Amino acid sequence: MNPGDRVRVERAGVTNEGVLMPSSTPEYLVVKLDGGYNVGIERDDADVDVLETDVYDVEEAQSESTTSEIAFDDDLPTVSLISTGGTIASTVDYRTGAVTAQFDAEDVLRAVPDLAGRANYRGRVVANILSENMTPDVWRDLADAIEAEIEAGTDGIVVMHGTDTMQFTAAAMSFVLDTPVPIVFTGSQRSADRPSSDNVMNAVCAVEAAKADCAEVLVCMHGSESDDVCALHRGTRVRKNHTSRRDAFQTVGAKPLGEVDYESEEIRFRRDYAARGETEFAVATDLNEDVDLLKFTPGMDLDAYAEFLRSRDLDGLVVEGTGLGHVHTDFIPVLEELVESGTVVTMTTQCLDGRVCDRVYDTGRDILDAGVVEAGNTLPGTAKVKLMWALANRDDAAESMTRDIAGELTQRSVPWE
């Protein structure tokens, strides 16, 4: 049997059928299943039947995917590709068939030859992690890398990031940076080894957005399940709303700020934005990490949570309340105690749309009397990042939570376009 043969492998009572792929270790077979996933199977005690030979030319496919060259062209803009890891910058671990983050920015260019001819590229690796392992320290490193690229004269930046926590990092960069050029986050819901991968289209559209006029922090991901448009979401208003769909990211409370047509490469914006060169570059990477996010649910052990919060001695707490911004009546004295001890406590809602308004019901009025600050329609995750930044960079962090800084908060509850 050879790579490219269609095989049926039986081991330990489990049968897998698909195309045999190259393996980096003799201890494992790698089979691409019909659904597009790769699976690693130990060779020991495995029974293999070759069903058909040479159904897939593995060597030709590999050579085609690595021969792209990115040449410098004085007539093209320069786009900086900054990699933090994630599925868009991942490859297959042939010991197990699992996808791991191993590519650097140069590998991304070779893996996505469609990027050639669109811009001159500079590659920089900030981290090589899966996004569930993202930390504020990496946010600071990313901000420093973006600063270096802007000072070097880049025309736009594309940040390649895992999708699980992309919205948090995009929010962090929105508060940490004032940018004169586009900063566009993109990722991939499905890895490059799957037929339905979204990595090429997302990367191409992100580069086009990085060349455009909107100098804000954006998230560029599929706008529908089809390969037609990528949506451009403002970094402080975006949320991952599906675990696996290619159009998992949505702007909460509105249509996306803009979109990129994949075929025509036309970029359309629906609302006002900060234009290229309009904002002077500034960076403030200090973050207060003594901030937590607490989601209130019925039946939670109020005494246990109260004791936990007292032990933490937090500088900031974001509460994700029910409805208009409520918690159990018996928990309000705990919040008041935190406020009196110097903790900034701000209220958000766990509803997917709408804003906090604690002036409607008695519970809400008691929450306000306890010193809790309303965060309006700021998303809970964004509110946590904002409070981390405000505590480190503003004299009155509580007051900062009540007003818009980076597009995260609308001042009135009106329908967004």
Short mmCIF file of C-alpha atoms in Angstrom, two decimals:
data_model
loop_
_atom_site.label_atom_id
_atom_site.label_comp_id
_atom_site.label_asym_id
_atom_site.label_seq_id
_atom_site.Cartn_x
_atom_site.Cartn_y
_atom_site.Cartn_z
CA MET A 1 0.00 0.00 0.00
CA ASN A 2 1.10 3.56 -0.73
CA PRO A 3 -0.08 7.07 0.12
CA GLY A 4 -2.98 7.87 -2.17
CA ASP A 5 -4.47 4.37 -2.02
CA ARG A 6 -8.02 3.90 -0.75
CA VAL A 7 -7.88 1.56 2.23
CA ARG A 8 -10.02 -0.05 4.89
CA VAL A 9 -8.29 -0.29 8.28
CA GLU A 10 -9.59 -2.41 11.14
CA ARG A 11 -8.11 -2.21 14.62
CA ALA A 12 -9.51 -2.99 18.07
CA GLY A 13 -12.99 -3.51 16.67
CA VAL A 14 -13.05 -0.14 14.87
CA THR A 15 -13.15 0.16 11.07
CA ASN A 16 -12.04 3.28 9.16
CA GLU A 17 -12.15 3.69 5.40
CA GLY A 18 -10.56 6.44 3.33
CA VAL A 19 -7.43 7.58 1.52
CA LEU A 20 -4.05 6.67 3.01
CA MET A 21 -1.99 9.82 3.70
CA PRO A 22 1.74 10.29 4.37
CA SER A 23 2.76 9.74 7.98
CA SER A 24 5.65 11.36 9.79
CA THR A 25 6.12 8.32 12.02
CA PRO A 26 6.24 4.59 11.21
CA GLU A 27 4.11 3.77 14.25
CA TYR A 28 0.96 5.37 12.81
CA LEU A 29 -1.18 5.15 9.70
CA VAL A 30 -3.02 8.31 8.68
CA VAL A 31 -6.31 7.95 6.83
CA LYS A 32 -8.33 10.82 5.37
CA LEU A 33 -11.97 9.91 5.94
CA ASP A 34 -14.70 10.67 3.42
CA GLY A 35 -15.96 13.49 5.64
CA GLY A 36 -12.62 15.30 5.29
CA TYR A 37 -11.17 14.55 8.73
CA ASN A 38 -7.82 12.80 9.20
CA VAL A 39 -7.49 10.00 11.74
CA GLY A 40 -4.30 8.46 13.12
CA ILE A 41 -4.28 4.70 13.70
CA GLU A 42 -1.56 2.65 15.40
CA ARG A 43 -0.04 0.16 12.99
CA ASP A 44 0.31 -2.58 15.59
CA ASP A 45 -2.44 -5.17 15.20
CA ALA A 46 -4.09 -3.16 12.39
CA ASP A 47 -5.56 -5.09 9.44
CA VAL A 48 -5.34 -3.09 6.19
CA ASP A 49 -7.15 -3.87 2.95
CA VAL A 50 -6.26 -1.88 -0.17
CA LEU A 51 -9.57 -1.17 -1.91
CA GLU A 52 -8.22 0.92 -4.80
CA THR A 53 -4.76 2.13 -5.77
CA ASP A 54 -3.65 5.67 -6.67
CA VAL A 55 -7.01 7.36 -6.16
CA TYR A 56 -5.25 10.54 -5.00
CA ASP A 57 -1.90 11.95 -6.13
CA VAL A 58 -0.47 12.96 -2.76
CA GLU A 59 2.95 14.02 -4.06
CA GLU A 60 1.45 16.33 -6.72
CA ALA A 61 -0.91 17.92 -4.20
CA GLN A 62 1.93 18.50 -1.75
CA SER A 63 4.18 20.08 -4.40
CA GLU A 64 1.40 22.37 -5.60
CA SER A 65 0.76 23.63 -2.08
CA THR A 66 4.37 24.64 -1.41
CA THR A 67 5.60 26.28 -4.62
CA SER A 68 4.00 29.72 -4.23
CA GLU A 69 6.49 32.58 -4.22
CA ILE A 70 5.67 36.05 -2.91
CA ALA A 71 7.66 38.60 -4.86
CA PHE A 72 8.15 42.24 -3.83
CA ASP A 73 6.38 44.75 -6.07
CA ASP A 74 6.85 48.50 -5.65
CA ASP A 75 3.32 49.10 -6.92
CA LEU A 76 1.67 46.98 -4.23
CA PRO A 77 0.84 47.94 -0.63
CA THR A 78 2.58 46.16 2.25
CA VAL A 79 0.51 43.98 4.55
CA SER A 80 1.97 42.54 7.74
CA LEU A 81 0.86 38.99 8.58
CA ILE A 82 1.09 38.34 12.31
CA SER A 83 0.53 34.79 13.47
CA THR A 84 -0.65 33.78 16.93
CA GLY A 85 -1.59 30.20 15.98
CA GLY A 86 -5.02 28.64 15.57
CA THR A 87 -6.66 26.57 12.85
CA ILE A 88 -5.84 28.95 9.99
CA ALA A 89 -2.15 28.48 10.81
CA SER A 90 -2.30 24.76 11.59
CA THR A 91 -1.20 21.45 10.18
CA VAL A 92 -1.92 17.80 10.82
CA ASP A 93 -0.07 15.82 13.49
CA TYR A 94 0.41 12.54 11.66
CA ARG A 95 0.92 10.60 14.89
CA THR A 96 -2.73 11.10 15.76
CA GLY A 97 -4.43 12.80 12.81
CA ALA A 98 -5.17 15.78 15.05
CA VAL A 99 -4.76 19.39 13.92
CA THR A 100 -2.04 21.35 15.74
CA ALA A 101 -0.83 24.93 15.46
CA GLN A 102 2.62 24.64 13.85
CA PHE A 103 2.82 27.08 10.92
CA ASP A 104 4.57 30.43 11.07
CA ALA A 105 3.53 33.36 8.89
CA GLU A 106 5.80 32.29 6.01
CA ASP A 107 4.10 28.90 5.94
CA VAL A 108 0.71 30.59 5.70
CA LEU A 109 1.83 32.35 2.51
CA ARG A 110 2.92 29.06 1.01
CA ALA A 111 -0.28 27.35 2.13
CA VAL A 112 -2.51 30.08 0.63
CA PRO A 113 -1.07 30.82 -2.82
CA ASP A 114 -4.14 32.98 -3.57
CA LEU A 115 -2.47 35.68 -1.47
CA ALA A 116 0.24 36.16 -4.09
CA GLY A 117 0.04 39.35 -6.12
CA ARG A 118 -2.32 41.14 -3.72
CA ALA A 119 0.31 42.82 -1.55
CA ASN A 120 3.88 42.69 -0.37
CA TYR A 121 4.04 40.72 2.86
CA ARG A 122 6.02 40.79 6.05
CA GLY A 123 5.64 37.84 8.40
CA ARG A 124 5.93 37.90 12.17
CA VAL A 125 5.18 35.20 14.74
CA VAL A 126 3.97 36.46 18.12
CA ALA A 127 2.80 33.12 19.49
CA ASN A 128 2.13 29.60 18.30
CA ILE A 129 -0.77 28.59 20.50
CA LEU A 130 -4.32 27.40 20.30
CA SER A 131 -6.55 30.32 21.20
CA GLU A 132 -7.96 28.71 24.34
CA ASN A 133 -4.45 29.24 25.72
CA MET A 134 -4.52 33.00 25.01
CA THR A 135 -3.40 35.28 27.87
CA PRO A 136 -3.09 39.04 28.51
CA ASP A 137 0.68 38.63 28.22
CA VAL A 138 0.24 37.51 24.60
CA TRP A 139 -2.10 40.48 24.04
CA ARG A 140 0.74 42.77 25.14
CA ASP A 141 3.21 40.99 22.86
CA LEU A 142 0.74 41.30 19.98
CA ALA A 143 0.30 45.03 20.60
CA ASP A 144 4.07 45.47 20.63
CA ALA A 145 4.35 43.58 17.32
CA ILE A 146 1.62 45.70 15.75
CA GLU A 147 3.37 48.84 16.96
CA ALA A 148 6.64 47.70 15.37
CA GLU A 149 4.92 46.97 12.05
CA ILE A 150 3.14 50.33 11.97
CA GLU A 151 6.36 52.15 12.79
CA ALA A 152 8.03 50.24 9.94
CA GLY A 153 5.46 51.67 7.54
CA THR A 154 3.05 48.82 6.92
CA ASP A 155 -0.18 49.69 5.11
CA GLY A 156 -2.29 47.18 6.98
CA ILE A 157 -2.12 44.27 9.39
CA VAL A 158 -3.72 40.83 9.34
CA VAL A 159 -3.68 38.91 12.62
CA MET A 160 -4.15 35.16 12.31
CA HIS A 161 -5.85 33.89 15.45
CA GLY A 162 -7.77 30.88 16.70
CA THR A 163 -11.52 31.45 16.64
CA ASP A 164 -12.36 30.38 20.21
CA THR A 165 -11.07 33.57 21.83
CA MET A 166 -10.63 35.84 18.82
CA GLN A 167 -13.35 38.22 20.05
CA PHE A 168 -11.46 38.81 23.32
CA THR A 169 -8.16 39.59 21.59
CA ALA A 170 -9.86 41.82 19.03
CA ALA A 171 -11.54 43.71 21.88
CA ALA A 172 -8.22 44.02 23.71
CA MET A 173 -6.49 45.51 20.65
CA SER A 174 -9.43 47.90 20.19
CA PHE A 175 -8.80 49.43 23.61
CA VAL A 176 -5.02 49.11 23.69
CA LEU A 177 -4.37 50.68 20.28
CA ASP A 178 -5.33 53.83 18.40
CA THR A 179 -4.47 52.86 14.85
CA PRO A 180 -3.99 54.78 11.59
CA VAL A 181 -4.18 51.56 9.51
CA PRO A 182 -6.57 48.60 9.38
CA ILE A 183 -5.95 45.78 11.86
CA VAL A 184 -7.89 42.75 10.66
CA PHE A 185 -8.29 39.53 12.64
CA THR A 186 -9.08 36.36 10.77
CA GLY A 187 -9.11 32.65 11.45
CA SER A 188 -10.55 29.41 10.22
CA GLN A 189 -13.37 27.28 11.56
CA ARG A 190 -12.22 24.28 9.52
CA SER A 191 -8.64 23.27 8.93
CA ALA A 192 -6.92 23.16 5.56
CA ASP A 193 -7.09 19.36 5.34
CA ARG A 194 -10.90 19.49 5.09
CA PRO A 195 -12.68 20.04 1.75
CA SER A 196 -14.95 22.65 3.37
CA SER A 197 -12.07 24.66 4.84
CA ASP A 198 -12.64 28.41 5.03
CA ASN A 199 -8.99 29.35 5.48
CA VAL A 200 -8.26 30.54 1.92
CA MET A 201 -11.31 32.77 1.55
CA ASN A 202 -10.95 34.26 5.03
CA ALA A 203 -7.27 35.02 4.50
CA VAL A 204 -7.83 36.59 1.06
CA CYS A 205 -10.71 38.76 2.29
CA ALA A 206 -8.73 39.80 5.37
CA VAL A 207 -5.85 41.00 3.18
CA GLU A 208 -8.29 42.97 1.01
CA ALA A 209 -9.76 44.57 4.16
CA ALA A 210 -6.25 45.39 5.40
CA LYS A 211 -5.67 47.32 2.16
CA ALA A 212 -8.96 49.24 2.48
CA ASP A 213 -9.77 52.60 4.06
CA CYS A 214 -11.32 51.48 7.38
CA ALA A 215 -8.57 51.94 9.99
CA GLU A 216 -10.16 50.07 12.87
CA VAL A 217 -9.75 46.72 14.58
CA LEU A 218 -11.94 44.31 12.61
CA VAL A 219 -12.78 40.61 12.55
CA CYS A 220 -13.05 39.14 9.04
CA MET A 221 -14.82 35.79 8.77
CA HIS A 222 -17.33 34.07 6.50
CA GLY A 223 -20.55 36.07 6.21
CA SER A 224 -22.65 33.06 5.19
CA GLU A 225 -22.30 29.31 4.77
CA SER A 226 -21.50 29.90 1.10
CA ASP A 227 -18.20 31.10 -0.34
CA ASP A 228 -19.59 34.48 -1.38
CA VAL A 229 -18.79 37.20 1.17
CA CYS A 230 -16.76 37.71 4.31
CA ALA A 231 -18.27 39.90 7.01
CA LEU A 232 -16.27 42.69 8.65
CA HIS A 233 -17.17 43.00 12.33
CA ARG A 234 -16.04 45.75 14.69
CA GLY A 235 -13.71 44.17 17.23
CA THR A 236 -15.73 45.21 20.27
CA ARG A 237 -19.18 44.17 18.97
CA VAL A 238 -18.46 40.69 17.61
CA ARG A 239 -19.28 37.32 19.14
CA LYS A 240 -18.69 33.71 18.09
CA ASN A 241 -22.25 32.36 18.06
CA HIS A 242 -21.71 28.85 16.69
CA THR A 243 -19.21 26.15 17.50
CA SER A 244 -18.44 24.99 13.96
CA ARG A 245 -20.33 26.87 11.23
CA ARG A 246 -18.13 28.87 8.89
CA ASP A 247 -20.30 31.96 9.51
CA ALA A 248 -20.06 31.54 13.28
CA PHE A 249 -19.16 35.18 13.99
CA GLN A 250 -21.85 37.83 14.19
CA THR A 251 -22.09 41.48 15.11
CA VAL A 252 -24.42 41.62 18.09
CA GLY A 253 -27.36 43.99 17.69
CA ALA A 254 -26.63 44.96 14.11
CA LYS A 255 -25.52 43.85 10.70
CA PRO A 256 -21.72 43.69 10.27
CA LEU A 257 -19.90 46.97 9.76
CA GLY A 258 -19.01 45.89 6.23
CA GLU A 259 -18.33 42.96 3.95
CA VAL A 260 -15.86 41.80 1.32
CA ASP A 261 -17.19 40.19 -1.85
CA TYR A 262 -14.89 37.23 -2.47
CA GLU A 263 -15.33 37.10 -6.24
CA SER A 264 -15.28 40.80 -7.11
CA GLU A 265 -13.10 41.84 -4.12
CA GLU A 266 -15.45 44.81 -3.63
CA ILE A 267 -15.65 46.12 -0.05
CA ARG A 268 -18.88 47.68 1.18
CA PHE A 269 -19.43 49.46 4.50
CA ARG A 270 -22.81 50.07 6.13
CA ARG A 271 -21.86 52.62 8.79
CA ASP A 272 -19.30 55.31 9.50
CA TYR A 273 -15.79 54.24 10.44
CA ALA A 274 -12.41 55.74 11.27
CA ALA A 275 -10.64 56.35 7.97
CA ARG A 276 -7.07 55.43 7.15
CA GLY A 277 -4.63 58.04 8.48
CA GLU A 278 -7.34 59.84 10.45
CA THR A 279 -6.10 58.64 13.87
CA GLU A 280 -2.64 59.22 15.27
CA PHE A 281 -1.05 56.01 16.47
CA ALA A 282 -1.02 55.44 20.23
CA VAL A 283 -0.59 52.37 22.39
CA ALA A 284 -1.42 51.71 26.06
CA THR A 285 -0.71 48.07 26.90
CA ASP A 286 -1.13 48.24 30.67
CA LEU A 287 -3.87 45.84 31.78
CA ASN A 288 -5.12 45.16 35.29
CA GLU A 289 -5.58 41.40 35.45
CA ASP A 290 -7.36 41.43 38.83
CA VAL A 291 -10.71 41.45 37.03
CA ASP A 292 -13.21 38.63 36.80
CA LEU A 293 -16.44 37.85 34.95
CA LEU A 294 -19.29 36.27 36.93
CA LYS A 295 -22.41 34.87 35.28
CA PHE A 296 -25.42 34.78 37.60
CA THR A 297 -27.72 31.76 37.32
CA PRO A 298 -30.66 30.56 39.43
CA GLY A 299 -29.61 28.02 42.03
CA MET A 300 -25.99 29.09 42.31
CA ASP A 301 -24.52 28.84 45.80
CA LEU A 302 -24.59 32.50 46.78
CA ASP A 303 -22.65 31.99 50.02
CA ALA A 304 -19.90 30.05 48.25
CA TYR A 305 -19.54 32.68 45.56
CA ALA A 306 -19.58 35.45 48.14
CA GLU A 307 -16.74 33.78 50.03
CA PHE A 308 -14.83 33.23 46.81
CA LEU A 309 -15.15 36.87 45.75
CA ARG A 310 -14.05 38.10 49.18
CA SER A 311 -10.96 35.89 48.97
CA ARG A 312 -10.02 37.21 45.53
CA ASP A 313 -9.70 40.88 46.55
CA LEU A 314 -10.54 41.89 42.98
CA ASP A 315 -10.01 45.34 41.51
CA GLY A 316 -12.86 44.80 39.07
CA LEU A 317 -15.84 42.50 38.59
CA VAL A 318 -18.11 42.23 35.57
CA VAL A 319 -21.47 40.64 36.40
CA GLU A 320 -23.44 38.96 33.63
CA GLY A 321 -26.94 39.42 35.00
CA THR A 322 -30.33 38.24 33.83
CA GLY A 323 -32.64 40.37 31.68
CA LEU A 324 -32.13 44.06 32.27
CA GLY A 325 -29.22 43.33 34.59
CA HIS A 326 -30.42 41.49 37.68
CA VAL A 327 -29.10 39.07 40.29
CA HIS A 328 -30.74 37.33 43.24
CA THR A 329 -31.83 39.88 45.85
CA ASP A 330 -29.73 38.13 48.51
CA PHE A 331 -26.60 38.64 46.38
CA ILE A 332 -26.91 42.42 46.19
CA PRO A 333 -25.33 42.99 49.66
CA VAL A 334 -22.31 40.99 48.45
CA LEU A 335 -21.90 43.33 45.47
CA GLU A 336 -22.29 46.35 47.77
CA GLU A 337 -19.60 44.96 50.05
CA LEU A 338 -17.26 44.59 47.09
CA VAL A 339 -17.91 48.17 45.96
CA GLU A 340 -17.27 49.50 49.46
CA SER A 341 -13.97 47.61 49.54
CA GLY A 342 -12.84 49.36 46.37
CA THR A 343 -13.83 46.88 43.66
CA VAL A 344 -15.35 48.38 40.51
CA VAL A 345 -18.47 46.29 39.85
CA THR A 346 -20.19 46.70 36.50
CA MET A 347 -23.39 45.06 35.24
CA THR A 348 -23.93 43.51 31.80
CA THR A 349 -26.70 41.28 30.50
CA GLN A 350 -26.54 37.65 29.45
CA CYS A 351 -29.19 38.40 26.81
CA LEU A 352 -27.72 38.38 23.32
CA ASP A 353 -29.20 41.77 22.48
CA GLY A 354 -30.42 44.84 24.34
CA ARG A 355 -28.94 46.90 27.13
CA VAL A 356 -28.80 46.97 30.90
CA CYS A 357 -31.35 49.20 32.59
CA ASP A 358 -31.56 48.81 36.36
CA ARG A 359 -34.09 51.60 36.81
CA VAL A 360 -37.17 49.55 35.88
CA TYR A 361 -37.58 47.09 38.76
CA ASP A 362 -36.88 47.29 42.49
CA THR A 363 -34.03 44.77 42.18
CA GLY A 364 -32.31 46.96 39.64
CA ARG A 365 -32.68 50.07 41.77
CA ASP A 366 -31.19 48.21 44.72
CA ILE A 367 -28.28 47.16 42.52
CA LEU A 368 -27.65 50.79 41.55
CA ASP A 369 -27.92 51.87 45.20
CA ALA A 370 -25.24 49.29 45.98
CA GLY A 371 -22.85 51.19 43.71
CA VAL A 372 -22.90 48.85 40.72
CA VAL A 373 -22.21 50.58 37.39
CA GLU A 374 -24.31 49.89 34.30
CA ALA A 375 -22.35 48.89 31.20
CA GLY A 376 -25.23 49.53 28.79
CA ASN A 377 -25.16 47.13 25.86
CA THR A 378 -21.46 46.32 26.13
CA LEU A 379 -20.93 42.59 25.59
CA PRO A 380 -19.87 40.79 28.79
CA GLY A 381 -16.54 39.54 27.41
CA THR A 382 -15.78 42.94 25.95
CA ALA A 383 -16.71 44.55 29.26
CA LYS A 384 -14.16 42.41 31.08
CA VAL A 385 -11.39 43.42 28.68
CA LYS A 386 -12.49 47.06 28.84
CA LEU A 387 -12.45 47.07 32.65
CA MET A 388 -8.96 45.53 32.67
CA TRP A 389 -7.82 48.36 30.41
CA ALA A 390 -9.75 51.14 32.18
CA LEU A 391 -8.43 50.23 35.62
CA ALA A 392 -4.87 50.50 34.31
CA ASN A 393 -5.25 53.57 32.11
CA ARG A 394 -8.11 55.77 33.35
CA ASP A 395 -8.44 57.75 36.58
CA ASP A 396 -12.12 56.84 36.91
CA ALA A 397 -12.60 53.30 35.64
CA ALA A 398 -16.21 53.14 36.81
CA GLU A 399 -17.15 56.22 34.80
CA SER A 400 -15.34 54.81 31.75
CA MET A 401 -17.61 51.76 31.80
CA THR A 402 -20.63 54.00 31.19
CA ARG A 403 -19.38 55.57 27.95
CA ASP A 404 -18.17 54.43 24.59
CA ILE A 405 -14.42 54.21 23.97
CA ALA A 406 -13.93 51.87 21.01
CA GLY A 407 -17.36 51.30 19.49
CA GLU A 408 -18.43 48.86 22.21
CA LEU A 409 -21.34 50.89 23.59
CA THR A 410 -24.22 52.73 21.98
CA GLN A 411 -25.63 55.58 24.01
CA ARG A 412 -29.26 54.91 23.12
CA SER A 413 -31.28 51.77 22.48
CA VAL A 414 -32.18 52.27 18.85
CA PRO A 415 -32.11 49.66 16.06
CA TRP A 416 -28.69 49.44 14.43
CA GLU A 417 -28.56 49.45 10.66
#
